[in-house]
Amino acid sequence: MKYAFSIAALAAVGSAGPVVTKRQAAAAVTDVGILNYALTLEHLEDKFYRDGLKNYTEADFAKAGFDSTFYANLREISYDETTHVSFLSTALGDAAVAECTYSFPSTDPASFVALASVLEGVGVSAYLGAAASIMDKDYLTAAGSILTVEARHNAYIRSSIKQSPFPQPFDAPLTFDEVYTLAAGFIVSCPDSNSAKPQLPLKAFPTVTLGTTGPIKSGDTIDLLTPGYTLAPKDGSAPIYAAFVSVTGPIYADVTPMAGGFKVVVPKGVNGQSYVVLTGCKDRVTDDTVAAGPAIVEITNPYPSTA
Ligand SMILES: *[C@@H]1O[C@H](CO)[C@@H](O)[C@H](O)[C@H]1NC(C)=O
């Protein structure tokens, strides 16, 4: 099947008006904006893999325990991301955002592969979260055809580092702003020309990082750090909660303030690459109620993982 992507068709769709979904802000969300949002993420992934393959040779990966099959698959993943970039860029034509400059905290093959796993997981949650806002069904199928591939990249890489390839029955959808918050941590600067392109009105929440190392399971206490700022309700009254994102609704946990952040007991019902935001209320997690985050927390519970 061939998708008749064209900027004229996209522009027509773009004028259809705002889309509001449960967790997304009601700001003007158009299919063109969503495609540029997807392209922004694909640029990041594409550059990440191209850099990694430039930085580390097949021999470097072999020394770190990743065999020639893994290396070949890594090159395929890199090719897939480059192809996603050209697919979306072609679809968007003059409206397409360009590649930015990035900073990736990977220093050797092992940390590169670990970050690849995280980025692929975020990619899956980004496409999943965007799905409900896509107006045109053909674009939804096109986005879905990328999502399923990102999910297989994610499962393959997770499996290669001895993590469960499918740690839970459902993946977690992230909102545009939640994804942007995570992506912004890697983006150093973007070409000025990007600001003239049709994009979603994205905002990055204050960063939350995980201050706990080692394996984490439900029932463990973890530290969520708010680096460089103190998260306190303005009126000193409203409490702050941690909310773990899940497709069936957020799972809330009470937090205990500590120096530089909060302590949280990981609830039941989350597993694998999980996302936790800090919110001022306990009844909904939307781009309006999120105060900071998400932080990414890898959770490893014994089977059955979400019991
Ligand atoms: C590759 O190496 C450069 C230079 O050291 C570094 O800036 C970049 O972040 C590295 N990228 C990856 C993906 O390892």
Short mmCIF file of C-alpha atoms and ligand atoms in Angstrom, two decimals:
data_model
loop_
_atom_site.label_atom_id
_atom_site.label_comp_id
_atom_site.label_asym_id
_atom_site.label_seq_id
_atom_site.Cartn_x
_atom_site.Cartn_y
_atom_site.Cartn_z
CA MET A 1 0.00 0.00 0.00
CA LYS A 2 1.26 3.46 -0.80
CA TYR A 3 0.40 6.46 1.34
CA ALA A 4 -0.45 9.59 -0.51
CA PHE A 5 1.50 11.86 1.78
CA SER A 6 1.65 15.41 0.57
CA ILE A 7 1.94 18.72 2.26
CA ALA A 8 -1.29 19.91 0.62
CA ALA A 9 -3.21 17.03 2.17
CA LEU A 10 -1.51 17.65 5.49
CA ALA A 11 -2.36 21.33 5.42
CA ALA A 12 -6.01 20.46 4.80
CA VAL A 13 -5.99 18.14 7.78
CA GLY A 14 -4.16 20.73 9.83
CA SER A 15 -7.03 23.14 9.48
CA ALA A 16 -9.48 20.67 10.98
CA GLY A 17 -8.94 22.20 14.40
CA PRO A 18 -7.68 21.18 17.79
CA VAL A 19 -7.80 17.63 19.05
CA VAL A 20 -8.22 16.97 22.73
CA THR A 21 -7.41 13.63 24.24
CA LYS A 22 -7.52 12.60 27.84
CA ARG A 23 -3.95 13.42 28.81
CA GLN A 24 -2.97 15.93 26.13
CA ALA A 25 -3.22 19.69 26.48
CA ALA A 26 -6.01 21.24 24.43
CA ALA A 27 -3.60 23.42 22.46
CA ALA A 28 -3.75 23.35 18.67
CA VAL A 29 -2.61 19.86 17.71
CA THR A 30 -2.44 19.22 13.99
CA ASP A 31 -1.26 16.22 12.01
CA VAL A 32 1.55 18.32 10.52
CA GLY A 33 2.64 19.25 14.03
CA ILE A 34 2.52 15.61 15.11
CA LEU A 35 4.57 14.52 12.09
CA ASN A 36 7.20 17.13 12.95
CA TYR A 37 7.13 15.93 16.55
CA ALA A 38 7.76 12.39 15.28
CA LEU A 39 10.49 13.70 12.97
CA THR A 40 12.13 15.51 15.92
CA LEU A 41 12.39 12.18 17.74
CA GLU A 42 13.54 10.29 14.65
CA HIS A 43 16.31 12.86 14.04
CA LEU A 44 17.49 12.33 17.60
CA GLU A 45 17.51 8.54 17.28
CA ASP A 46 19.08 8.63 13.82
CA LYS A 47 21.96 10.84 14.96
CA PHE A 48 22.40 8.76 18.10
CA TYR A 49 22.93 5.52 16.16
CA ARG A 50 25.08 7.11 13.46
CA ASP A 51 27.29 8.63 16.18
CA GLY A 52 27.46 5.37 18.10
CA LEU A 53 28.46 3.41 15.00
CA LYS A 54 31.10 6.05 14.30
CA ASN A 55 32.37 6.07 17.89
CA TYR A 56 32.59 2.31 18.42
CA THR A 57 33.78 -0.34 15.98
CA GLU A 58 32.50 -3.86 15.60
CA ALA A 59 35.59 -4.93 17.58
CA ASP A 60 34.70 -2.50 20.39
CA PHE A 61 31.21 -4.00 20.60
CA ALA A 62 32.67 -7.52 20.53
CA LYS A 63 34.99 -6.66 23.42
CA ALA A 64 31.97 -5.43 25.37
CA GLY A 65 30.18 -8.75 24.79
CA PHE A 66 28.01 -7.82 21.78
CA ASP A 67 28.61 -10.30 18.97
CA SER A 68 28.63 -9.80 15.19
CA THR A 69 24.90 -10.60 14.94
CA PHE A 70 24.18 -7.82 17.39
CA TYR A 71 26.41 -5.45 15.45
CA ALA A 72 24.64 -6.28 12.19
CA ASN A 73 21.28 -5.68 13.84
CA LEU A 74 22.52 -2.40 15.27
CA ARG A 75 23.39 -1.26 11.77
CA GLU A 76 19.91 -2.29 10.64
CA ILE A 77 18.36 -0.27 13.47
CA SER A 78 20.44 2.73 12.43
CA TYR A 79 19.30 2.26 8.83
CA ASP A 80 15.65 2.06 10.00
CA GLU A 81 15.95 5.36 11.87
CA THR A 82 17.58 7.07 8.89
CA THR A 83 14.76 5.76 6.73
CA HIS A 84 12.12 7.04 9.19
CA VAL A 85 13.76 10.47 8.96
CA SER A 86 13.69 10.52 5.17
CA PHE A 87 10.12 9.17 5.08
CA LEU A 88 8.79 11.87 7.41
CA SER A 89 10.95 14.58 5.82
CA THR A 90 9.64 13.72 2.38
CA ALA A 91 6.07 13.69 3.66
CA LEU A 92 6.48 17.11 5.26
CA GLY A 93 8.46 18.69 2.42
CA ASP A 94 9.31 22.33 3.19
CA ALA A 95 7.54 22.03 6.55
CA ALA A 96 10.02 19.42 7.85
CA VAL A 97 12.17 20.33 10.86
CA ALA A 98 15.92 19.81 10.48
CA GLU A 99 18.31 17.83 12.64
CA CYS A 100 19.48 19.55 15.83
CA THR A 101 22.74 19.13 17.72
CA TYR A 102 22.66 16.67 20.59
CA SER A 103 24.60 15.58 23.59
CA PHE A 104 24.45 11.89 24.45
CA PRO A 105 25.90 10.71 27.73
CA SER A 106 27.26 7.45 26.34
CA THR A 107 30.95 6.78 26.85
CA ASP A 108 31.43 3.16 25.78
CA PRO A 109 29.56 0.42 23.89
CA ALA A 110 27.75 -0.76 27.04
CA SER A 111 26.42 2.68 27.98
CA PHE A 112 25.56 3.31 24.34
CA VAL A 113 23.43 0.15 24.16
CA ALA A 114 21.82 0.94 27.52
CA LEU A 115 20.84 4.39 26.26
CA ALA A 116 19.62 2.90 22.97
CA SER A 117 17.23 0.74 24.97
CA VAL A 118 15.91 3.78 26.84
CA LEU A 119 15.51 5.87 23.68
CA GLU A 120 13.64 3.11 21.86
CA GLY A 121 11.32 2.73 24.84
CA VAL A 122 10.60 6.45 24.86
CA GLY A 123 10.00 6.27 21.10
CA VAL A 124 7.38 3.57 21.58
CA SER A 125 5.64 5.55 24.32
CA ALA A 126 5.79 8.70 22.20
CA TYR A 127 4.08 7.14 19.16
CA LEU A 128 1.59 5.40 21.39
CA GLY A 129 0.73 8.63 23.19
CA ALA A 130 0.40 10.55 19.92
CA ALA A 131 -1.87 7.97 18.26
CA ALA A 132 -5.13 9.27 19.69
CA SER A 133 -4.41 12.80 18.43
CA ILE A 134 -3.78 11.83 14.80
CA MET A 135 -6.77 12.86 12.71
CA ASP A 136 -6.09 11.10 9.43
CA LYS A 137 -6.44 7.31 9.54
CA ASP A 138 -3.78 6.78 6.86
CA TYR A 139 -1.27 8.73 8.91
CA LEU A 140 -2.29 6.67 11.92
CA THR A 141 -1.42 3.49 10.03
CA ALA A 142 1.87 4.99 8.86
CA ALA A 143 2.73 6.03 12.43
CA GLY A 144 1.68 2.57 13.65
CA SER A 145 4.01 0.94 11.13
CA ILE A 146 6.89 2.91 12.67
CA LEU A 147 5.72 2.22 16.23
CA THR A 148 5.77 -1.55 15.77
CA VAL A 149 9.31 -1.42 14.41
CA GLU A 150 10.49 0.80 17.29
CA ALA A 151 8.89 -1.71 19.66
CA ARG A 152 10.89 -4.55 18.09
CA HIS A 153 14.09 -2.51 18.29
CA ASN A 154 13.30 -1.92 21.94
CA ALA A 155 12.54 -5.59 22.64
CA TYR A 156 15.69 -6.75 20.83
CA ILE A 157 17.99 -4.34 22.63
CA ARG A 158 16.39 -5.05 26.01
CA SER A 159 16.85 -8.73 25.43
CA SER A 160 20.50 -8.17 24.44
CA ILE A 161 21.20 -6.60 27.82
CA LYS A 162 19.31 -9.33 29.67
CA GLN A 163 16.20 -7.29 30.37
CA SER A 164 12.77 -8.69 29.65
CA PRO A 165 11.87 -7.86 26.02
CA PHE A 166 8.19 -7.49 27.01
CA PRO A 167 8.14 -6.68 30.71
CA GLN A 168 4.41 -5.99 30.94
CA PRO A 169 1.16 -6.62 29.06
CA PHE A 170 0.74 -2.93 28.08
CA ASP A 171 3.12 -0.19 27.02
CA ALA A 172 2.69 3.25 28.60
CA PRO A 173 1.61 6.19 26.42
CA LEU A 174 3.40 9.49 27.08
CA THR A 175 2.03 12.94 26.27
CA PHE A 176 3.80 15.29 23.86
CA ASP A 177 5.15 17.41 26.72
CA GLU A 178 6.34 14.39 28.72
CA VAL A 179 8.27 13.10 25.71
CA TYR A 180 9.62 16.54 24.94
CA THR A 181 10.83 16.84 28.53
CA LEU A 182 12.85 13.65 28.08
CA ALA A 183 14.11 14.55 24.59
CA ALA A 184 15.07 18.09 25.61
CA GLY A 185 17.70 16.60 27.92
CA PHE A 186 19.65 15.48 24.82
CA ILE A 187 19.04 18.50 22.58
CA VAL A 188 21.77 21.14 22.71
CA SER A 189 20.42 23.50 20.04
CA CYS A 190 18.34 23.46 16.88
CA PRO A 191 18.73 25.42 13.64
CA ASP A 192 16.93 28.79 13.71
CA SER A 193 14.99 27.71 10.63
CA ASN A 194 13.11 25.15 12.75
CA SER A 195 11.22 27.86 14.62
CA ALA A 196 9.41 28.84 11.40
CA LYS A 197 8.12 25.27 10.85
CA PRO A 198 4.66 24.14 11.96
CA GLN A 199 5.23 22.39 15.28
CA LEU A 200 3.26 21.40 18.33
CA PRO A 201 3.41 23.95 21.16
CA LEU A 202 5.72 21.77 23.25
CA LYS A 203 6.90 22.61 26.72
CA ALA A 204 9.49 20.84 28.85
CA PHE A 205 8.64 20.22 32.49
CA PRO A 206 11.34 20.61 35.13
CA THR A 207 13.66 17.60 35.10
CA VAL A 208 13.31 14.75 37.57
CA THR A 209 16.11 12.20 37.75
CA LEU A 210 16.42 8.88 39.47
CA GLY A 211 18.88 9.02 42.36
CA THR A 212 18.84 5.29 43.07
CA THR A 213 21.14 2.74 41.46
CA GLY A 214 20.86 -1.03 41.22
CA PRO A 215 17.85 -3.20 40.43
CA ILE A 216 14.46 -1.77 41.45
CA LYS A 217 11.25 -3.65 42.16
CA SER A 218 7.80 -2.80 43.49
CA GLY A 219 7.94 -2.05 47.21
CA ASP A 220 11.45 -0.56 47.00
CA THR A 221 12.01 3.03 48.06
CA ILE A 222 13.59 5.17 45.35
CA ASP A 223 14.91 8.74 45.32
CA LEU A 224 13.48 11.14 42.75
CA LEU A 225 15.77 14.16 42.45
CA THR A 226 14.78 17.65 41.39
CA PRO A 227 18.21 18.96 40.36
CA GLY A 228 18.68 22.68 40.89
CA TYR A 229 15.19 23.49 42.08
CA THR A 230 12.82 22.83 44.92
CA LEU A 231 9.36 21.60 44.10
CA ALA A 232 6.99 23.02 46.66
CA PRO A 233 3.39 24.07 46.27
CA LYS A 234 3.15 27.86 46.11
CA ASP A 235 0.57 28.09 48.89
CA GLY A 236 2.31 25.46 51.00
CA SER A 237 -0.87 23.42 51.28
CA ALA A 238 -1.36 21.19 48.23
CA PRO A 239 0.52 17.91 48.60
CA ILE A 240 2.73 16.47 45.88
CA TYR A 241 2.29 12.95 44.55
CA ALA A 242 4.26 10.64 42.32
CA ALA A 243 2.22 9.22 39.46
CA PHE A 244 3.47 6.24 37.46
CA VAL A 245 2.12 6.45 33.93
CA SER A 246 0.10 3.51 32.63
CA VAL A 247 -2.37 3.03 29.80
CA THR A 248 -5.09 2.09 32.25
CA GLY A 249 -4.57 5.27 34.26
CA PRO A 250 -1.90 6.61 36.57
CA ILE A 251 -0.77 4.66 39.62
CA TYR A 252 -0.24 7.13 42.45
CA ALA A 253 2.28 6.91 45.23
CA ASP A 254 2.77 9.23 48.18
CA VAL A 255 6.10 11.01 48.36
CA THR A 256 8.28 11.93 51.30
CA PRO A 257 10.29 15.12 50.84
CA MET A 258 14.05 14.80 51.29
CA ALA A 259 16.99 17.08 50.53
CA GLY A 260 17.03 17.61 46.76
CA GLY A 261 13.87 15.69 45.98
CA PHE A 262 11.47 13.03 47.21
CA LYS A 263 11.44 9.44 48.37
CA VAL A 264 8.81 7.23 46.78
CA VAL A 265 7.85 3.59 47.31
CA VAL A 266 7.47 1.95 43.89
CA PRO A 267 3.86 0.75 43.65
CA LYS A 268 2.63 -2.56 42.28
CA GLY A 269 1.43 -2.68 38.68
CA VAL A 270 4.47 -1.17 36.97
CA ASN A 271 7.30 -3.06 35.30
CA GLY A 272 10.03 -2.49 32.75
CA GLN A 273 10.85 1.01 31.55
CA SER A 274 8.45 3.10 33.62
CA TYR A 275 7.75 6.80 33.79
CA VAL A 276 6.97 8.72 36.94
CA VAL A 277 5.85 12.34 37.13
CA LEU A 278 5.33 14.58 40.13
CA THR A 279 1.87 16.05 40.31
CA GLY A 280 0.00 18.43 42.57
CA CYS A 281 -3.16 16.36 42.62
CA LYS A 282 -4.21 12.76 42.77
CA ASP A 283 -7.16 12.66 40.39
CA ARG A 284 -5.63 13.13 36.95
CA VAL A 285 -2.28 13.33 35.18
CA THR A 286 -2.44 15.76 32.28
CA ASP A 287 -0.05 18.31 30.84
CA ASP A 288 -1.83 20.80 33.15
CA THR A 289 -1.34 18.89 36.40
CA VAL A 290 2.20 17.59 35.90
CA ALA A 291 4.62 19.65 37.99
CA ALA A 292 7.85 17.93 36.99
CA GLY A 293 9.21 14.89 35.21
CA PRO A 294 8.89 12.26 33.95
CA ALA A 295 11.80 10.38 35.42
CA ILE A 296 12.57 7.03 33.82
CA VAL A 297 12.68 4.10 36.23
CA GLU A 298 13.58 0.59 35.11
CA ILE A 299 11.59 -1.81 37.29
CA THR A 300 12.24 -5.53 37.41
CA ASN A 301 9.55 -7.55 39.14
CA PRO A 302 9.40 -11.32 39.13
CA TYR A 303 6.77 -13.01 36.95
CA PRO A 304 3.87 -12.32 36.80
CA SER A 305 5.26 -8.87 36.37
CA THR A 306 2.28 -6.66 37.10
CA ALA A 307 0.49 -8.73 39.73
C1 LIG B 1 30.29 9.89 20.20
O1 LIG B 1 31.47 10.55 20.57
C2 LIG B 1 31.37 11.97 20.65
C3 LIG B 1 32.76 12.51 20.91
O2 LIG B 1 33.31 11.94 22.05
C4 LIG B 1 30.38 12.32 21.73
O3 LIG B 1 30.23 13.72 21.82
C5 LIG B 1 29.05 11.70 21.41
O4 LIG B 1 28.12 11.96 22.43
C6 LIG B 1 29.20 10.20 21.22
N1 LIG B 1 27.88 9.68 20.80
C7 LIG B 1 27.43 8.49 21.16
C8 LIG B 1 26.07 8.16 20.70
O5 LIG B 1 28.10 7.69 21.78
#
